[in-house]
Tab-separated table of C-alpha atoms in Angstrom:
chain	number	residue	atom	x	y	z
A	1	UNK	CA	14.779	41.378	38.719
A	2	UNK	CA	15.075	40.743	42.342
A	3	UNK	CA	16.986	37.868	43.941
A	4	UNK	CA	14.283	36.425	45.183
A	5	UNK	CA	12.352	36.037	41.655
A	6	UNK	CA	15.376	34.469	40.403
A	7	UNK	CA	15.419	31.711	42.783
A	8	UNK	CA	11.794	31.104	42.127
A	9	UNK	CA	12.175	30.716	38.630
A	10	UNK	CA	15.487	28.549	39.227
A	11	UNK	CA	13.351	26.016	41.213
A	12	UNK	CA	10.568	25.952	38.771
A	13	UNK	CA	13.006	25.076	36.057
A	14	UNK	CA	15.141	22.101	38.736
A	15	UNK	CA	13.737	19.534	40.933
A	16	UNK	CA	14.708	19.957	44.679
A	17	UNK	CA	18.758	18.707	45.405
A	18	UNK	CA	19.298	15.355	46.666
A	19	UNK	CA	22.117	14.655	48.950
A	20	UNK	CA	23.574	11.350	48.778
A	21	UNK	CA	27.124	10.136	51.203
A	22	UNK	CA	27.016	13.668	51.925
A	23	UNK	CA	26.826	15.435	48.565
A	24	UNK	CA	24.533	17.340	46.275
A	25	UNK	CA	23.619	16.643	43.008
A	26	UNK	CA	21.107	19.170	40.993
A	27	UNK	CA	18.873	17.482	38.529
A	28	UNK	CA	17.460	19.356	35.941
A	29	UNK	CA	14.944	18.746	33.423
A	30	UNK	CA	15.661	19.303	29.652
A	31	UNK	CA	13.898	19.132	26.339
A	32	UNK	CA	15.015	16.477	24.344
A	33	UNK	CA	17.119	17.003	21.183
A	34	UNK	CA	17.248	15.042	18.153
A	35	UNK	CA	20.852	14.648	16.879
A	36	UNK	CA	20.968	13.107	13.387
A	37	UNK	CA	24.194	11.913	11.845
A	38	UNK	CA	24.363	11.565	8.213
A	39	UNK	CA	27.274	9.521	7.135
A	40	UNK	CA	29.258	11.681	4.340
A	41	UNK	CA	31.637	10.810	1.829
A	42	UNK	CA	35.029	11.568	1.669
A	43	UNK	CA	34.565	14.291	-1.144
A	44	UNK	CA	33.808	17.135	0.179
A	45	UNK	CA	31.327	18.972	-2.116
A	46	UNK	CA	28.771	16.038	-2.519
A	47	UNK	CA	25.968	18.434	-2.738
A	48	UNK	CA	26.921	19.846	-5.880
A	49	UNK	CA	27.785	16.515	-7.210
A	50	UNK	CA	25.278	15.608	-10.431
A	51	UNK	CA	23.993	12.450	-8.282
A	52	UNK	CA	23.025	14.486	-5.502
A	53	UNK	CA	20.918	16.418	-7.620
A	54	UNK	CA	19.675	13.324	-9.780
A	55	UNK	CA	18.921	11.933	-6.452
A	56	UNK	CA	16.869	15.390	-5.296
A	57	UNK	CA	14.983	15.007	-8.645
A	58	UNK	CA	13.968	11.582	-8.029
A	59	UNK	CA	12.855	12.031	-4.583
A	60	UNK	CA	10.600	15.133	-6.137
A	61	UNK	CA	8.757	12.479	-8.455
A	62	UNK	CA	8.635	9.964	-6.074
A	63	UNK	CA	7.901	10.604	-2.795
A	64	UNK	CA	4.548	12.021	-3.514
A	65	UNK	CA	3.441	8.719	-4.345
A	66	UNK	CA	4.780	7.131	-1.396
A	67	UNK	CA	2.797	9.558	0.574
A	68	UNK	CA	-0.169	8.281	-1.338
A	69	UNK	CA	0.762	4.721	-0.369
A	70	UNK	CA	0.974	5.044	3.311
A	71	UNK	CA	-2.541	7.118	3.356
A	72	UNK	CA	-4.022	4.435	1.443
A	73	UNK	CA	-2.323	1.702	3.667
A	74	UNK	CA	-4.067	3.446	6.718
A	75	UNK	CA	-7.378	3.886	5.164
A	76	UNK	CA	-7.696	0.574	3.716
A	77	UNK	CA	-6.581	-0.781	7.320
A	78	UNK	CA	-8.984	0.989	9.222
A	79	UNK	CA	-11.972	-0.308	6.682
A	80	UNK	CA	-10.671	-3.712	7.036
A	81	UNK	CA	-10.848	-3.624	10.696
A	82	UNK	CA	-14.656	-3.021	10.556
A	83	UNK	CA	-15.069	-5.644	8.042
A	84	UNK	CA	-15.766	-9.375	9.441
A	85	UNK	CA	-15.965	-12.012	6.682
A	86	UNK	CA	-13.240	-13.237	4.446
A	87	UNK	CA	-15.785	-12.396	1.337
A	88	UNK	CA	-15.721	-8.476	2.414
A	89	UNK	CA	-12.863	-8.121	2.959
A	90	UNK	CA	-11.442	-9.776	-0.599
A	91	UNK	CA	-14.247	-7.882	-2.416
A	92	UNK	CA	-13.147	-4.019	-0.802
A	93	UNK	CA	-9.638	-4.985	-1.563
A	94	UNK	CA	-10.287	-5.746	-4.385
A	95	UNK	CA	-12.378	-2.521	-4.928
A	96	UNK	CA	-9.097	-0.959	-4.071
A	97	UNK	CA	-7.028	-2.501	-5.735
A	98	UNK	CA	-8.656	-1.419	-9.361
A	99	UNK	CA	-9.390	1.783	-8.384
A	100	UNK	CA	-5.270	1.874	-7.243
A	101	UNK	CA	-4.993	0.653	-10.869
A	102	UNK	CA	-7.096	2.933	-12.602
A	103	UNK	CA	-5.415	5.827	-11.159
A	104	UNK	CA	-1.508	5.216	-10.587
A	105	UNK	CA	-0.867	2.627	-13.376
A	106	UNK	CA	0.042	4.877	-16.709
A	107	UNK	CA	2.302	7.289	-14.198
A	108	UNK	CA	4.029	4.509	-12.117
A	109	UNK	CA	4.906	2.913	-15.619
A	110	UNK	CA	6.756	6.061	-17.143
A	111	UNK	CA	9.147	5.585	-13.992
A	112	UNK	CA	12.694	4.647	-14.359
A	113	UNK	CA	13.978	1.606	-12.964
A	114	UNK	CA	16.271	3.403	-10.369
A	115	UNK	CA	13.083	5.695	-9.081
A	116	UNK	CA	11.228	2.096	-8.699
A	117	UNK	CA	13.601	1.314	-6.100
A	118	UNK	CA	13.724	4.981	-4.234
A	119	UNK	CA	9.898	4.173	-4.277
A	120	UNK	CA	9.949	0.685	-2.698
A	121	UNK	CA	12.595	2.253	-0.018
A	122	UNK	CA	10.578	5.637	0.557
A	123	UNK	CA	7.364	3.094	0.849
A	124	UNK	CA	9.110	1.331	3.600
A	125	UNK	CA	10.390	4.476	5.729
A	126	UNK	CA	6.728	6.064	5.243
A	127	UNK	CA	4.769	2.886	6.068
A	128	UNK	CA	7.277	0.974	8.538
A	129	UNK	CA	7.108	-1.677	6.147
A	130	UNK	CA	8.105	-3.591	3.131
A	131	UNK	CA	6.192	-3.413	-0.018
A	132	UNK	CA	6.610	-6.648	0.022
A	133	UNK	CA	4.874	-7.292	3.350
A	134	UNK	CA	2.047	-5.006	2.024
A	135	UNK	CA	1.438	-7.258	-0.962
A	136	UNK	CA	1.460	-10.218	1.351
A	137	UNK	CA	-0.956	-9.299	4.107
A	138	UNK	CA	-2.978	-7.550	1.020
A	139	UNK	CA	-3.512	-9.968	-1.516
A	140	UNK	CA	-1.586	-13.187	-0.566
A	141	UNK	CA	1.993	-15.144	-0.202
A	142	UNK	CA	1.495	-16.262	-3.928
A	143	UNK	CA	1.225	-12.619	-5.274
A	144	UNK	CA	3.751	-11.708	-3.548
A	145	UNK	CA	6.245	-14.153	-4.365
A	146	UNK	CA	5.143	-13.215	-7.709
A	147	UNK	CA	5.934	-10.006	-7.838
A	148	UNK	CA	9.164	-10.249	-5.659
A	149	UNK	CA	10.420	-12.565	-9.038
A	150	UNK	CA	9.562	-9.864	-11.330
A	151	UNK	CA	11.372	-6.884	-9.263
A	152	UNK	CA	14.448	-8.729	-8.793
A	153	UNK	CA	14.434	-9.432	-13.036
A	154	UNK	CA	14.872	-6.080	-12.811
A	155	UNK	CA	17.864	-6.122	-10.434
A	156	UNK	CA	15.393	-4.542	-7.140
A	157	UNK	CA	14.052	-6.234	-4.496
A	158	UNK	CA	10.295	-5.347	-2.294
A	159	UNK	CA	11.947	-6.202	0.909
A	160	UNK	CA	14.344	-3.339	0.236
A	161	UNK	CA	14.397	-1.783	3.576
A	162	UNK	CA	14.539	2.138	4.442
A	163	UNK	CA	18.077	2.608	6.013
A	164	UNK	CA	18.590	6.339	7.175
A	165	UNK	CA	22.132	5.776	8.680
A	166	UNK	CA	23.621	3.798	5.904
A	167	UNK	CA	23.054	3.147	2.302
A	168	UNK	CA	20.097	6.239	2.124
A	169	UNK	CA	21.851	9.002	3.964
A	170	UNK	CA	21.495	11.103	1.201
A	171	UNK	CA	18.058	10.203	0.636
A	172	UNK	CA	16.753	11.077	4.594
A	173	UNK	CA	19.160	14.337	4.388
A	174	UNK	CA	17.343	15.864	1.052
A	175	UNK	CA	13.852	15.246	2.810
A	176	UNK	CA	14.970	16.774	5.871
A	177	UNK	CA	16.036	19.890	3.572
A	178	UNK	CA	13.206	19.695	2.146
A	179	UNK	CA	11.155	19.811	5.336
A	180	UNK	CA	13.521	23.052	6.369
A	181	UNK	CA	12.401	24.614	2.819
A	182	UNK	CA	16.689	24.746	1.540
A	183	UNK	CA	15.534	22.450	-1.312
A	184	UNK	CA	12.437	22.914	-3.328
A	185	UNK	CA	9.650	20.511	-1.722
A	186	UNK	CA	8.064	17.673	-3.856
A	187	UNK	CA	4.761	18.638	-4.966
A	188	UNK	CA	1.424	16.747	-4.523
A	189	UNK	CA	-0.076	14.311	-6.404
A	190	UNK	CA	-3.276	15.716	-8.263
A	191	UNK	CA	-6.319	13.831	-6.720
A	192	UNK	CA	-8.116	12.090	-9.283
A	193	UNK	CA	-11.712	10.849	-8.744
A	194	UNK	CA	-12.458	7.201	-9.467
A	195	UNK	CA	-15.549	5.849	-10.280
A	196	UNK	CA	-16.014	2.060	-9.947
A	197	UNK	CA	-18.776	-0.632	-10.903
A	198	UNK	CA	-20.272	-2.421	-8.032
C-alpha cells in the first residue's frame, strides 16, 4: 500500500490537528464500548455454586413472562393513547385485564415465592418500572395499595427495584450469558388465544 493511501485513510479515520499555545493534539473518533462490572463474591467458583444454578433455573421460568409483561405494557399503552373517555379506557383495561387472567393465572400460581420476586425485579428492569407503579397508573392507588399488603405478607415487595450493580449481579450476568448463548436461553411462552365476551 503506498504512503500516500495510508495517509488518506489515517485522515478519514482522525479529524484535522488542532494546535493550541503551540502544540498539537490529534483527536480521534472511537466506537463506544460498554464495560460492565459485575460485583463478585469472594468465593471464587460461584458459578458452580447450587444457587447460581437455582438462580439460572429461575430466570428460565421467569423471564419469559416478564417479556410478556413489558409487550403487554406497550400495547395496552399505545391503545390507551387513542382512547379519550374515562369509560373506554376502564372498559379496554378491563378487557385486558381478564383476558391477562384467563391466560397467566393457573401458571403464575404454581410459582414459588422466591421466583415471585425475580419476577417483580425482572418486570422492573424490562419495563423501567415498578409493578407496583403499573398497578397504580392501571387500575388505581387503592388496588395497588392492596396488593402491595398482600406481597409484603409474603415477605416481597412491588416496588422492588431492578439493581444490576448490586443486589442482582448475578441475575443481569446469567441474562447476558444467555444473550452470548454460554447458558441455555429461556424459552418462550406458548401464545394462547383468548376469546372474550363483549
Amino acid at each position: 500500500m503506498a504512503e500516500a493511501e495510508i495517509l488518506r485513510e489515517f485522515e478519514s479515520f482522525t479529524n484535522r490537528d488542532t494546535v493550541v499555545f503551540a502544540d498539537t493534539n490529534l483527536h480521534v473518533n472511537l466506537d463506544e464500548v460498554k464495560i460492565t462490572f459485575y460485583k463478585r463474591k469472594k468465593r471464587k467458583h460461584y458459578r458452580s455454586t447450587r444457587k447460581y444454578w437455582r438462580m439460572v433455573r429461575n430466570i428460565r421460568i421467569v423471564y419469559p413472562y416478564a417479556e410478556a409483561a413489558n409487550k403487554t405494557i406497550t400495547d395496552l399503552n399505545l391503545q390507551l393513547t387513542g382512547l379519550t373517555t374515562k369509560k373506554e379506557r376502564r372498559r379496554l383495561i378491563r378487557k385486558e385485564y381478564k383476558g391477562l387472567m384467563k391466560e397467566y393465572k393457573k401458571p403464575l400460581m404454581k410459582l414459588k415465592i422466591s421466583q415471585g420476586k425475580l419476577l417483580m425485579r425482572l418486570i422492573d428492569r424490562e419495563t423501567g418500572n415498578s409493578s407496583y407503579r403499573h398497578l397504580k397508573e392501571l387500575k388505581g392507588s387503592f388496588t395497588a395499595v392492596f396488593w402491595q399488603s398482600i406481597a409484603v405478607m409474603f415477605g416481597s415487595s412491588l416496588k422492588a427495584k431492578y439493581d444490576p450493580q448490586g443486589d442482582d449481579w448475578m441475575v443481569e450476568e446469567i441474562l447476558d450469558r444467555m444473550k452470548r448463548r454460554e447458558i441455555k436461553p429461556p424459552g418462550k411462552l406458548s401464545p394462547v388465544k383468548i376469546e372474550l365476551n363483549k
